[in-house]
JSON list of C-alpha atoms in Angstrom, two decimals:
[
{"chain": "B", "resi": 1, "resn": "ASP", "atom": "CA", "xyz": [-18.16, 2.69, 10.16]},
{"chain": "B", "resi": 2, "resn": "ALA", "atom": "CA", "xyz": [-16.06, -0.47, 10.11]},
{"chain": "B", "resi": 3, "resn": "GLY", "atom": "CA", "xyz": [-12.86, -0.29, 8.15]},
{"chain": "B", "resi": 4, "resn": "VAL", "atom": "CA", "xyz": [-11.19, -3.15, 6.32]},
{"chain": "B", "resi": 5, "resn": "THR", "atom": "CA", "xyz": [-11.00, -6.23, 8.52]},
{"chain": "B", "resi": 6, "resn": "GLN", "atom": "CA", "xyz": [-8.73, -9.22, 8.02]},
{"chain": "B", "resi": 7, "resn": "SER", "atom": "CA", "xyz": [-8.56, -12.60, 9.68]},
{"chain": "B", "resi": 8, "resn": "PRO", "atom": "CA", "xyz": [-6.69, -14.23, 11.19]},
{"chain": "B", "resi": 9, "resn": "THR", "atom": "CA", "xyz": [-4.14, -11.73, 12.49]},
{"chain": "B", "resi": 10, "resn": "HIS", "atom": "CA", "xyz": [-1.38, -14.31, 12.76]},
{"chain": "B", "resi": 11, "resn": "LEU", "atom": "CA", "xyz": [-0.89, -17.72, 11.22]},
{"chain": "B", "resi": 12, "resn": "ILE", "atom": "CA", "xyz": [1.85, -20.33, 11.35]},
{"chain": "B", "resi": 13, "resn": "LYS", "atom": "CA", "xyz": [2.08, -23.02, 8.68]},
{"chain": "B", "resi": 14, "resn": "THR", "atom": "CA", "xyz": [4.67, -25.52, 7.48]},
{"chain": "B", "resi": 15, "resn": "ARG", "atom": "CA", "xyz": [6.13, -25.87, 4.02]},
{"chain": "B", "resi": 16, "resn": "GLY", "atom": "CA", "xyz": [3.83, -27.54, 1.53]},
{"chain": "B", "resi": 17, "resn": "GLN", "atom": "CA", "xyz": [0.63, -26.68, 3.38]},
{"chain": "B", "resi": 18, "resn": "GLN", "atom": "CA", "xyz": [-2.18, -24.54, 2.08]},
{"chain": "B", "resi": 19, "resn": "VAL", "atom": "CA", "xyz": [-3.56, -21.37, 3.69]},
{"chain": "B", "resi": 20, "resn": "THR", "atom": "CA", "xyz": [-6.67, -19.21, 3.33]},
{"chain": "B", "resi": 21, "resn": "LEU", "atom": "CA", "xyz": [-6.76, -15.59, 4.43]},
{"chain": "B", "resi": 22, "resn": "ARG", "atom": "CA", "xyz": [-9.96, -13.56, 4.68]},
{"chain": "B", "resi": 23, "resn": "CYS", "atom": "CA", "xyz": [-10.89, -9.94, 4.14]},
{"chain": "B", "resi": 24, "resn": "SER", "atom": "CA", "xyz": [-14.04, -7.87, 4.63]},
{"chain": "B", "resi": 25, "resn": "PRO", "atom": "CA", "xyz": [-13.97, -4.56, 2.76]},
{"chain": "B", "resi": 26, "resn": "LYS", "atom": "CA", "xyz": [-14.87, -1.18, 4.14]},
{"chain": "B", "resi": 27, "resn": "SER", "atom": "CA", "xyz": [-18.61, -0.56, 4.11]},
{"chain": "B", "resi": 28, "resn": "GLY", "atom": "CA", "xyz": [-19.78, 0.51, 0.65]},
{"chain": "B", "resi": 29, "resn": "HIS", "atom": "CA", "xyz": [-16.64, -0.68, -1.14]},
{"chain": "B", "resi": 30, "resn": "ASP", "atom": "CA", "xyz": [-16.91, -3.22, -3.95]},
{"chain": "B", "resi": 31, "resn": "THR", "atom": "CA", "xyz": [-13.30, -3.82, -4.99]},
{"chain": "B", "resi": 32, "resn": "VAL", "atom": "CA", "xyz": [-10.70, -5.78, -3.05]},
{"chain": "B", "resi": 33, "resn": "SER", "atom": "CA", "xyz": [-6.95, -5.92, -3.67]},
{"chain": "B", "resi": 34, "resn": "TRP", "atom": "CA", "xyz": [-4.35, -8.13, -2.03]},
{"chain": "B", "resi": 35, "resn": "TYR", "atom": "CA", "xyz": [-0.72, -7.27, -1.35]},
{"chain": "B", "resi": 36, "resn": "GLN", "atom": "CA", "xyz": [2.26, -9.16, 0.04]},
{"chain": "B", "resi": 37, "resn": "GLN", "atom": "CA", "xyz": [4.71, -7.25, 2.23]},
{"chain": "B", "resi": 38, "resn": "ALA", "atom": "CA", "xyz": [7.98, -8.97, 3.06]},
{"chain": "B", "resi": 39, "resn": "LEU", "atom": "CA", "xyz": [9.91, -7.73, 6.09]},
{"chain": "B", "resi": 40, "resn": "GLY", "atom": "CA", "xyz": [11.54, -4.37, 5.41]},
{"chain": "B", "resi": 41, "resn": "GLN", "atom": "CA", "xyz": [9.97, -4.03, 1.97]},
{"chain": "B", "resi": 42, "resn": "GLY", "atom": "CA", "xyz": [7.06, -2.18, 0.44]},
{"chain": "B", "resi": 43, "resn": "PRO", "atom": "CA", "xyz": [3.83, -4.04, -0.34]},
{"chain": "B", "resi": 44, "resn": "GLN", "atom": "CA", "xyz": [3.66, -5.89, -3.66]},
{"chain": "B", "resi": 45, "resn": "PHE", "atom": "CA", "xyz": [0.41, -6.15, -5.60]},
{"chain": "B", "resi": 46, "resn": "ILE", "atom": "CA", "xyz": [-0.90, -9.72, -5.90]},
{"chain": "B", "resi": 47, "resn": "PHE", "atom": "CA", "xyz": [-4.31, -9.27, -7.56]},
{"chain": "B", "resi": 48, "resn": "GLN", "atom": "CA", "xyz": [-7.58, -7.40, -7.45]},
{"chain": "B", "resi": 49, "resn": "TYR", "atom": "CA", "xyz": [-11.19, -8.61, -7.45]},
{"chain": "B", "resi": 50, "resn": "TYR", "atom": "CA", "xyz": [-14.28, -6.83, -8.67]},
{"chain": "B", "resi": 51, "resn": "GLU", "atom": "CA", "xyz": [-17.70, -8.34, -9.35]},
{"chain": "B", "resi": 52, "resn": "GLU", "atom": "CA", "xyz": [-16.37, -11.69, -8.17]},
{"chain": "B", "resi": 53, "resn": "GLU", "atom": "CA", "xyz": [-13.74, -11.80, -10.90]},
{"chain": "B", "resi": 54, "resn": "GLU", "atom": "CA", "xyz": [-10.00, -11.27, -10.91]},
{"chain": "B", "resi": 55, "resn": "ARG", "atom": "CA", "xyz": [-9.47, -7.97, -12.69]},
{"chain": "B", "resi": 56, "resn": "GLN", "atom": "CA", "xyz": [-5.71, -7.67, -12.69]},
{"chain": "B", "resi": 57, "resn": "ARG", "atom": "CA", "xyz": [-2.78, -9.67, -11.38]},
{"chain": "B", "resi": 58, "resn": "GLY", "atom": "CA", "xyz": [0.72, -8.82, -10.32]},
{"chain": "B", "resi": 59, "resn": "ASN", "atom": "CA", "xyz": [3.79, -10.98, -10.79]},
{"chain": "B", "resi": 60, "resn": "PHE", "atom": "CA", "xyz": [2.79, -13.88, -8.55]},
{"chain": "B", "resi": 61, "resn": "PRO", "atom": "CA", "xyz": [2.62, -17.59, -9.43]},
{"chain": "B", "resi": 62, "resn": "ASP", "atom": "CA", "xyz": [-0.60, -19.57, -9.79]},
{"chain": "B", "resi": 63, "resn": "ARG", "atom": "CA", "xyz": [-0.12, -20.91, -6.27]},
{"chain": "B", "resi": 64, "resn": "PHE", "atom": "CA", "xyz": [-1.73, -17.64, -5.26]},
{"chain": "B", "resi": 65, "resn": "SER", "atom": "CA", "xyz": [-5.45, -17.60, -6.00]},
{"chain": "B", "resi": 66, "resn": "GLY", "atom": "CA", "xyz": [-8.43, -15.72, -4.73]},
{"chain": "B", "resi": 67, "resn": "HIS", "atom": "CA", "xyz": [-12.12, -15.39, -4.59]},
{"chain": "B", "resi": 68, "resn": "GLN", "atom": "CA", "xyz": [-14.67, -12.65, -4.06]},
{"chain": "B", "resi": 69, "resn": "PHE", "atom": "CA", "xyz": [-18.12, -13.34, -2.66]},
{"chain": "B", "resi": 70, "resn": "PRO", "atom": "CA", "xyz": [-21.42, -11.60, -3.48]},
{"chain": "B", "resi": 71, "resn": "ASN", "atom": "CA", "xyz": [-21.09, -9.53, -0.29]},
{"chain": "B", "resi": 72, "resn": "TYR", "atom": "CA", "xyz": [-17.74, -8.25, -1.64]},
{"chain": "B", "resi": 73, "resn": "SER", "atom": "CA", "xyz": [-15.66, -10.05, 0.97]},
{"chain": "B", "resi": 74, "resn": "SER", "atom": "CA", "xyz": [-12.64, -11.89, -0.35]},
{"chain": "B", "resi": 75, "resn": "GLU", "atom": "CA", "xyz": [-10.27, -14.78, 0.30]},
{"chain": "B", "resi": 76, "resn": "LEU", "atom": "CA", "xyz": [-6.64, -15.24, -0.64]},
{"chain": "B", "resi": 77, "resn": "ASN", "atom": "CA", "xyz": [-5.46, -18.84, -1.00]},
{"chain": "B", "resi": 78, "resn": "VAL", "atom": "CA", "xyz": [-1.86, -19.90, -1.18]},
{"chain": "B", "resi": 79, "resn": "ASN", "atom": "CA", "xyz": [-1.02, -23.53, -2.06]},
{"chain": "B", "resi": 80, "resn": "ALA", "atom": "CA", "xyz": [2.21, -25.46, -1.56]},
{"chain": "B", "resi": 81, "resn": "LEU", "atom": "CA", "xyz": [3.63, -22.92, 0.85]},
{"chain": "B", "resi": 82, "resn": "LEU", "atom": "CA", "xyz": [7.29, -22.00, 0.61]},
{"chain": "B", "resi": 83, "resn": "LEU", "atom": "CA", "xyz": [9.50, -20.43, 3.25]},
{"chain": "B", "resi": 84, "resn": "GLY", "atom": "CA", "xyz": [9.59, -17.31, 1.07]},
{"chain": "B", "resi": 85, "resn": "ASP", "atom": "CA", "xyz": [5.83, -16.88, 1.42]},
{"chain": "B", "resi": 86, "resn": "SER", "atom": "CA", "xyz": [6.36, -15.69, 4.99]},
{"chain": "B", "resi": 87, "resn": "ALA", "atom": "CA", "xyz": [5.13, -12.10, 4.97]},
{"chain": "B", "resi": 88, "resn": "LEU", "atom": "CA", "xyz": [2.43, -9.68, 6.02]},
{"chain": "B", "resi": 89, "resn": "TYR", "atom": "CA", "xyz": [-0.56, -10.03, 3.69]},
{"chain": "B", "resi": 90, "resn": "LEU", "atom": "CA", "xyz": [-2.55, -6.86, 3.32]},
{"chain": "B", "resi": 91, "resn": "CYS", "atom": "CA", "xyz": [-6.04, -6.46, 1.96]},
{"chain": "B", "resi": 92, "resn": "ALA", "atom": "CA", "xyz": [-7.24, -3.14, 0.59]},
{"chain": "B", "resi": 93, "resn": "SER", "atom": "CA", "xyz": [-10.69, -2.07, -0.52]},
{"chain": "B", "resi": 94, "resn": "SER", "atom": "CA", "xyz": [-11.94, 0.69, -2.76]},
{"chain": "B", "resi": 95, "resn": "LEU", "atom": "CA", "xyz": [-14.88, 1.76, -4.88]},
{"chain": "B", "resi": 96, "resn": "VAL", "atom": "CA", "xyz": [-14.56, 0.77, -8.53]},
{"chain": "B", "resi": 97, "resn": "GLY", "atom": "CA", "xyz": [-13.00, 3.64, -10.45]},
{"chain": "B", "resi": 98, "resn": "SER", "atom": "CA", "xyz": [-11.58, 5.22, -7.32]},
{"chain": "B", "resi": 99, "resn": "ASP", "atom": "CA", "xyz": [-7.84, 5.46, -6.88]},
{"chain": "B", "resi": 100, "resn": "ILE", "atom": "CA", "xyz": [-7.82, 5.47, -3.10]},
{"chain": "B", "resi": 101, "resn": "GLN", "atom": "CA", "xyz": [-7.36, 2.11, -1.45]},
{"chain": "B", "resi": 102, "resn": "TYR", "atom": "CA", "xyz": [-7.99, 1.61, 2.25]},
{"chain": "B", "resi": 103, "resn": "PHE", "atom": "CA", "xyz": [-5.97, -1.07, 3.98]},
{"chain": "B", "resi": 104, "resn": "GLY", "atom": "CA", "xyz": [-6.57, -3.54, 6.75]},
{"chain": "B", "resi": 105, "resn": "ALA", "atom": "CA", "xyz": [-4.03, -4.36, 9.46]},
{"chain": "B", "resi": 106, "resn": "GLY", "atom": "CA", "xyz": [-2.96, -7.50, 7.65]},
{"chain": "B", "resi": 107, "resn": "THR", "atom": "CA", "xyz": [-2.38, -11.17, 8.37]},
{"chain": "B", "resi": 108, "resn": "ARG", "atom": "CA", "xyz": [1.12, -12.14, 9.45]},
{"chain": "B", "resi": 109, "resn": "LEU", "atom": "CA", "xyz": [1.94, -15.52, 7.87]},
{"chain": "B", "resi": 110, "resn": "SER", "atom": "CA", "xyz": [4.93, -17.49, 9.06]},
{"chain": "B", "resi": 111, "resn": "VAL", "atom": "CA", "xyz": [5.97, -20.57, 7.08]},
{"chain": "B", "resi": 112, "resn": "LEU", "atom": "CA", "xyz": [8.29, -22.95, 8.94]},
{"chain": "K", "resi": 1, "resn": "ALA", "atom": "CA", "xyz": [7.17, -0.74, -16.02]},
{"chain": "K", "resi": 2, "resn": "GLN", "atom": "CA", "xyz": [6.54, 1.50, -13.06]},
{"chain": "K", "resi": 3, "resn": "LYS", "atom": "CA", "xyz": [9.03, 2.11, -10.30]},
{"chain": "K", "resi": 4, "resn": "VAL", "atom": "CA", "xyz": [9.11, 4.09, -7.07]},
{"chain": "K", "resi": 5, "resn": "THR", "atom": "CA", "xyz": [12.37, 4.89, -5.29]},
{"chain": "K", "resi": 6, "resn": "GLN", "atom": "CA", "xyz": [12.63, 6.05, -1.71]},
{"chain": "K", "resi": 7, "resn": "ALA", "atom": "CA", "xyz": [16.35, 6.43, -1.24]},
{"chain": "K", "resi": 8, "resn": "GLN", "atom": "CA", "xyz": [16.15, 7.22, 2.49]},
{"chain": "K", "resi": 9, "resn": "THR", "atom": "CA", "xyz": [15.88, 3.94, 4.35]},
{"chain": "K", "resi": 10, "resn": "GLU", "atom": "CA", "xyz": [15.77, 5.52, 7.79]},
{"chain": "K", "resi": 11, "resn": "ILE", "atom": "CA", "xyz": [15.66, 9.09, 9.11]},
{"chain": "K", "resi": 12, "resn": "SER", "atom": "CA", "xyz": [16.04, 10.05, 12.76]},
{"chain": "K", "resi": 13, "resn": "VAL", "atom": "CA", "xyz": [15.32, 13.57, 13.99]},
{"chain": "K", "resi": 14, "resn": "VAL", "atom": "CA", "xyz": [14.59, 15.25, 17.28]},
{"chain": "K", "resi": 15, "resn": "GLU", "atom": "CA", "xyz": [11.04, 16.31, 18.00]},
{"chain": "K", "resi": 16, "resn": "LYS", "atom": "CA", "xyz": [10.00, 19.70, 16.55]},
{"chain": "K", "resi": 17, "resn": "GLU", "atom": "CA", "xyz": [12.49, 19.48, 13.69]},
{"chain": "K", "resi": 18, "resn": "ASP", "atom": "CA", "xyz": [11.21, 19.62, 10.12]},
{"chain": "K", "resi": 19, "resn": "VAL", "atom": "CA", "xyz": [11.82, 16.55, 8.00]},
{"chain": "K", "resi": 20, "resn": "THR", "atom": "CA", "xyz": [11.42, 15.79, 4.29]},
{"chain": "K", "resi": 21, "resn": "LEU", "atom": "CA", "xyz": [10.88, 12.33, 2.84]},
{"chain": "K", "resi": 22, "resn": "ASP", "atom": "CA", "xyz": [11.96, 11.92, -0.77]},
{"chain": "K", "resi": 23, "resn": "CYS", "atom": "CA", "xyz": [10.14, 9.99, -3.49]},
{"chain": "K", "resi": 24, "resn": "VAL", "atom": "CA", "xyz": [11.20, 9.59, -7.11]},
{"chain": "K", "resi": 25, "resn": "TYR", "atom": "CA", "xyz": [9.05, 7.70, -9.58]},
{"chain": "K", "resi": 26, "resn": "GLU", "atom": "CA", "xyz": [9.27, 6.24, -13.08]},
{"chain": "K", "resi": 27, "resn": "THR", "atom": "CA", "xyz": [6.34, 5.62, -15.39]},
{"chain": "K", "resi": 28, "resn": "ARG", "atom": "CA", "xyz": [5.56, 5.69, -19.10]},
{"chain": "K", "resi": 29, "resn": "ASP", "atom": "CA", "xyz": [1.95, 6.66, -18.49]},
{"chain": "K", "resi": 30, "resn": "THR", "atom": "CA", "xyz": [0.95, 10.23, -19.21]},
{"chain": "K", "resi": 31, "resn": "THR", "atom": "CA", "xyz": [-1.83, 9.99, -16.65]},
{"chain": "K", "resi": 32, "resn": "TYR", "atom": "CA", "xyz": [-0.92, 8.54, -13.30]},
{"chain": "K", "resi": 33, "resn": "TYR", "atom": "CA", "xyz": [-1.59, 8.91, -9.60]},
{"chain": "K", "resi": 34, "resn": "LEU", "atom": "CA", "xyz": [0.79, 9.32, -6.67]},
{"chain": "K", "resi": 35, "resn": "PHE", "atom": "CA", "xyz": [0.10, 8.48, -3.06]},
{"chain": "K", "resi": 36, "resn": "TRP", "atom": "CA", "xyz": [1.65, 8.61, 0.37]},
{"chain": "K", "resi": 37, "resn": "TYR", "atom": "CA", "xyz": [0.74, 6.09, 3.05]},
{"chain": "K", "resi": 38, "resn": "LYS", "atom": "CA", "xyz": [1.84, 5.84, 6.69]},
{"chain": "K", "resi": 39, "resn": "GLN", "atom": "CA", "xyz": [2.42, 2.46, 8.34]},
{"chain": "K", "resi": 40, "resn": "PRO", "atom": "CA", "xyz": [2.57, 2.55, 12.14]},
{"chain": "K", "resi": 41, "resn": "PRO", "atom": "CA", "xyz": [3.79, -0.52, 14.08]},
{"chain": "K", "resi": 42, "resn": "SER", "atom": "CA", "xyz": [0.22, -1.91, 14.04]},
{"chain": "K", "resi": 43, "resn": "GLY", "atom": "CA", "xyz": [0.76, -2.69, 10.36]},
{"chain": "K", "resi": 44, "resn": "GLU", "atom": "CA", "xyz": [-2.25, -0.96, 8.82]},
{"chain": "K", "resi": 45, "resn": "LEU", "atom": "CA", "xyz": [-1.41, 1.38, 5.95]},
{"chain": "K", "resi": 46, "resn": "VAL", "atom": "CA", "xyz": [-3.03, 4.77, 6.51]},
{"chain": "K", "resi": 47, "resn": "PHE", "atom": "CA", "xyz": [-3.84, 6.86, 3.43]},
{"chain": "K", "resi": 48, "resn": "LEU", "atom": "CA", "xyz": [-2.40, 10.38, 3.58]},
{"chain": "K", "resi": 49, "resn": "ILE", "atom": "CA", "xyz": [-2.70, 11.95, 0.14]},
{"chain": "K", "resi": 50, "resn": "ARG", "atom": "CA", "xyz": [-3.42, 11.30, -3.54]},
{"chain": "K", "resi": 51, "resn": "ARG", "atom": "CA", "xyz": [-2.24, 13.43, -6.45]},
{"chain": "K", "resi": 52, "resn": "ASN", "atom": "CA", "xyz": [-2.92, 13.03, -10.16]},
{"chain": "K", "resi": 53, "resn": "SER", "atom": "CA", "xyz": [-0.33, 13.80, -12.79]},
{"chain": "K", "resi": 54, "resn": "PHE", "atom": "CA", "xyz": [-2.14, 16.90, -14.02]},
{"chain": "K", "resi": 55, "resn": "ASP", "atom": "CA", "xyz": [-2.24, 18.61, -10.66]},
{"chain": "K", "resi": 56, "resn": "GLU", "atom": "CA", "xyz": [1.17, 19.99, -9.72]},
{"chain": "K", "resi": 57, "resn": "GLN", "atom": "CA", "xyz": [-0.13, 22.27, -7.02]},
{"chain": "K", "resi": 58, "resn": "ASN", "atom": "CA", "xyz": [1.58, 21.77, -3.72]},
{"chain": "K", "resi": 59, "resn": "GLU", "atom": "CA", "xyz": [-0.68, 20.79, -0.87]},
{"chain": "K", "resi": 60, "resn": "ILE", "atom": "CA", "xyz": [-0.61, 21.56, 2.81]},
{"chain": "K", "resi": 61, "resn": "SER", "atom": "CA", "xyz": [-2.61, 19.78, 5.47]},
{"chain": "K", "resi": 62, "resn": "GLY", "atom": "CA", "xyz": [-1.79, 20.92, 8.96]},
{"chain": "K", "resi": 63, "resn": "ARG", "atom": "CA", "xyz": [1.85, 20.02, 9.62]},
{"chain": "K", "resi": 64, "resn": "TYR", "atom": "CA", "xyz": [2.04, 17.95, 6.43]},
{"chain": "K", "resi": 65, "resn": "SER", "atom": "CA", "xyz": [2.92, 19.31, 3.00]},
{"chain": "K", "resi": 66, "resn": "TRP", "atom": "CA", "xyz": [3.63, 17.71, -0.35]},
{"chain": "K", "resi": 67, "resn": "ASN", "atom": "CA", "xyz": [5.73, 18.98, -3.25]},
{"chain": "K", "resi": 68, "resn": "PHE", "atom": "CA", "xyz": [4.99, 17.40, -6.64]},
{"chain": "K", "resi": 69, "resn": "GLN", "atom": "CA", "xyz": [7.46, 18.22, -9.42]},
{"chain": "K", "resi": 70, "resn": "LYS", "atom": "CA", "xyz": [6.78, 16.51, -12.72]},
{"chain": "K", "resi": 71, "resn": "SER", "atom": "CA", "xyz": [9.99, 17.85, -14.24]},
{"chain": "K", "resi": 72, "resn": "THR", "atom": "CA", "xyz": [12.07, 15.83, -11.76]},
{"chain": "K", "resi": 73, "resn": "SER", "atom": "CA", "xyz": [9.54, 13.00, -11.28]},
{"chain": "K", "resi": 74, "resn": "SER", "atom": "CA", "xyz": [9.46, 13.65, -7.57]},
{"chain": "K", "resi": 75, "resn": "PHE", "atom": "CA", "xyz": [6.72, 13.76, -4.98]},
{"chain": "K", "resi": 76, "resn": "ASN", "atom": "CA", "xyz": [8.30, 14.74, -1.67]},
{"chain": "K", "resi": 77, "resn": "PHE", "atom": "CA", "xyz": [6.62, 14.86, 1.71]},
{"chain": "K", "resi": 78, "resn": "THR", "atom": "CA", "xyz": [7.52, 17.31, 4.49]},
{"chain": "K", "resi": 79, "resn": "ILE", "atom": "CA", "xyz": [6.49, 17.16, 8.12]},
{"chain": "K", "resi": 80, "resn": "THR", "atom": "CA", "xyz": [6.85, 20.47, 9.92]},
{"chain": "K", "resi": 81, "resn": "ALA", "atom": "CA", "xyz": [7.49, 20.56, 13.67]},
{"chain": "K", "resi": 82, "resn": "SER", "atom": "CA", "xyz": [7.65, 16.78, 13.89]},
{"chain": "K", "resi": 83, "resn": "GLN", "atom": "CA", "xyz": [6.11, 14.92, 16.84]},
{"chain": "K", "resi": 84, "resn": "VAL", "atom": "CA", "xyz": [6.83, 11.54, 18.38]},
{"chain": "K", "resi": 85, "resn": "VAL", "atom": "CA", "xyz": [3.49, 10.29, 17.04]},
{"chain": "K", "resi": 86, "resn": "ASP", "atom": "CA", "xyz": [4.79, 10.84, 13.51]},
{"chain": "K", "resi": 87, "resn": "SER", "atom": "CA", "xyz": [7.19, 7.92, 13.99]},
{"chain": "K", "resi": 88, "resn": "ALA", "atom": "CA", "xyz": [6.26, 5.26, 11.42]},
{"chain": "K", "resi": 89, "resn": "VAL", "atom": "CA", "xyz": [7.26, 3.86, 8.04]},
{"chain": "K", "resi": 90, "resn": "TYR", "atom": "CA", "xyz": [6.13, 6.07, 5.19]},
{"chain": "K", "resi": 91, "resn": "PHE", "atom": "CA", "xyz": [5.48, 4.71, 1.72]},
{"chain": "K", "resi": 92, "resn": "CYS", "atom": "CA", "xyz": [5.21, 6.51, -1.57]},
{"chain": "K", "resi": 93, "resn": "ALA", "atom": "CA", "xyz": [3.13, 4.70, -4.22]},
{"chain": "K", "resi": 94, "resn": "LEU", "atom": "CA", "xyz": [2.19, 5.04, -7.87]},
{"chain": "K", "resi": 95, "resn": "SER", "atom": "CA", "xyz": [-0.68, 3.75, -9.98]},
{"chain": "K", "resi": 96, "resn": "GLY", "atom": "CA", "xyz": [-1.34, 3.87, -13.69]},
{"chain": "K", "resi": 97, "resn": "ALA", "atom": "CA", "xyz": [-3.91, 5.60, -15.80]},
{"chain": "K", "resi": 98, "resn": "SER", "atom": "CA", "xyz": [-6.72, 3.44, -14.56]},
{"chain": "K", "resi": 99, "resn": "GLY", "atom": "CA", "xyz": [-6.01, 4.50, -11.04]},
{"chain": "K", "resi": 100, "resn": "GLY", "atom": "CA", "xyz": [-5.61, 2.22, -8.08]},
{"chain": "K", "resi": 101, "resn": "GLY", "atom": "CA", "xyz": [-8.21, 0.00, -9.62]},
{"chain": "K", "resi": 102, "resn": "ALA", "atom": "CA", "xyz": [-6.99, -2.27, -12.35]},
{"chain": "K", "resi": 103, "resn": "ASP", "atom": "CA", "xyz": [-3.26, -1.95, -11.96]},
{"chain": "K", "resi": 104, "resn": "GLY", "atom": "CA", "xyz": [-2.80, -1.99, -8.24]},
{"chain": "K", "resi": 105, "resn": "LEU", "atom": "CA", "xyz": [-0.32, 0.23, -6.50]},
{"chain": "K", "resi": 106, "resn": "THR", "atom": "CA", "xyz": [3.44, 0.16, -6.99]},
{"chain": "K", "resi": 107, "resn": "PHE", "atom": "CA", "xyz": [5.13, 0.98, -3.69]},
{"chain": "K", "resi": 108, "resn": "GLY", "atom": "CA", "xyz": [8.59, 2.17, -2.80]},
{"chain": "K", "resi": 109, "resn": "LYS", "atom": "CA", "xyz": [10.54, 0.36, -0.09]},
{"chain": "K", "resi": 110, "resn": "GLY", "atom": "CA", "xyz": [9.53, 2.90, 2.51]},
{"chain": "K", "resi": 111, "resn": "THR", "atom": "CA", "xyz": [11.32, 5.34, 4.80]},
{"chain": "K", "resi": 112, "resn": "HIS", "atom": "CA", "xyz": [11.42, 4.55, 8.50]},
{"chain": "K", "resi": 113, "resn": "LEU", "atom": "CA", "xyz": [10.99, 7.85, 10.32]},
{"chain": "K", "resi": 114, "resn": "ILE", "atom": "CA", "xyz": [12.06, 8.01, 13.95]},
{"chain": "K", "resi": 115, "resn": "ILE", "atom": "CA", "xyz": [11.16, 11.08, 15.98]},
{"chain": "K", "resi": 116, "resn": "GLN", "atom": "CA", "xyz": [13.11, 11.25, 19.20]},
{"chain": "K", "resi": 117, "resn": "PRO", "atom": "CA", "xyz": [11.68, 13.15, 22.17]}
]
């Protein structure tokens, strides 16, 4: 049973560029959440997708956007990258109504 | 607003010692959920336990045990007879009444646990 998979594992971008990160949920899961984890900090909730719609959003600017596809996979897009966007981006999946989120290994984004 | 505090930034113990990781939370919700996750160097957060606000029973799973005290808003985690493989960053997290669904999880800053052989 495949767990949550994320791609790519590492990414290097320059300021002002745009980036797309991808996530495939655990088999049978229909809800995907995205988190940003800065070095030495706990993950921070960005947003969650269910039924291809954004259900809830954390305190992140509109430069952060997402999408969920009919097969429940999801993308996180970040526009106009800033140095401060450098972080580990974690995707988590769950079943709607369940409290337990299962995480992928993340995408390490470096903005130069 | 919800908040999770893990005051211990780093703990270092020798193998086979017992160790307790502290977690204090703040929430205005009457129904909420508490979690512990483990993050090894690979980066993937591994789910350990979930507790709802109505269940104050302590739980034991092998060498792991959890003590939930609503009166002090604490949800502490104890590892008995620690092993080198327990070395990781441990996160305590909180979600609101709708569970980990709509609100997402609020994490503490984590405790880096180092088990020395």
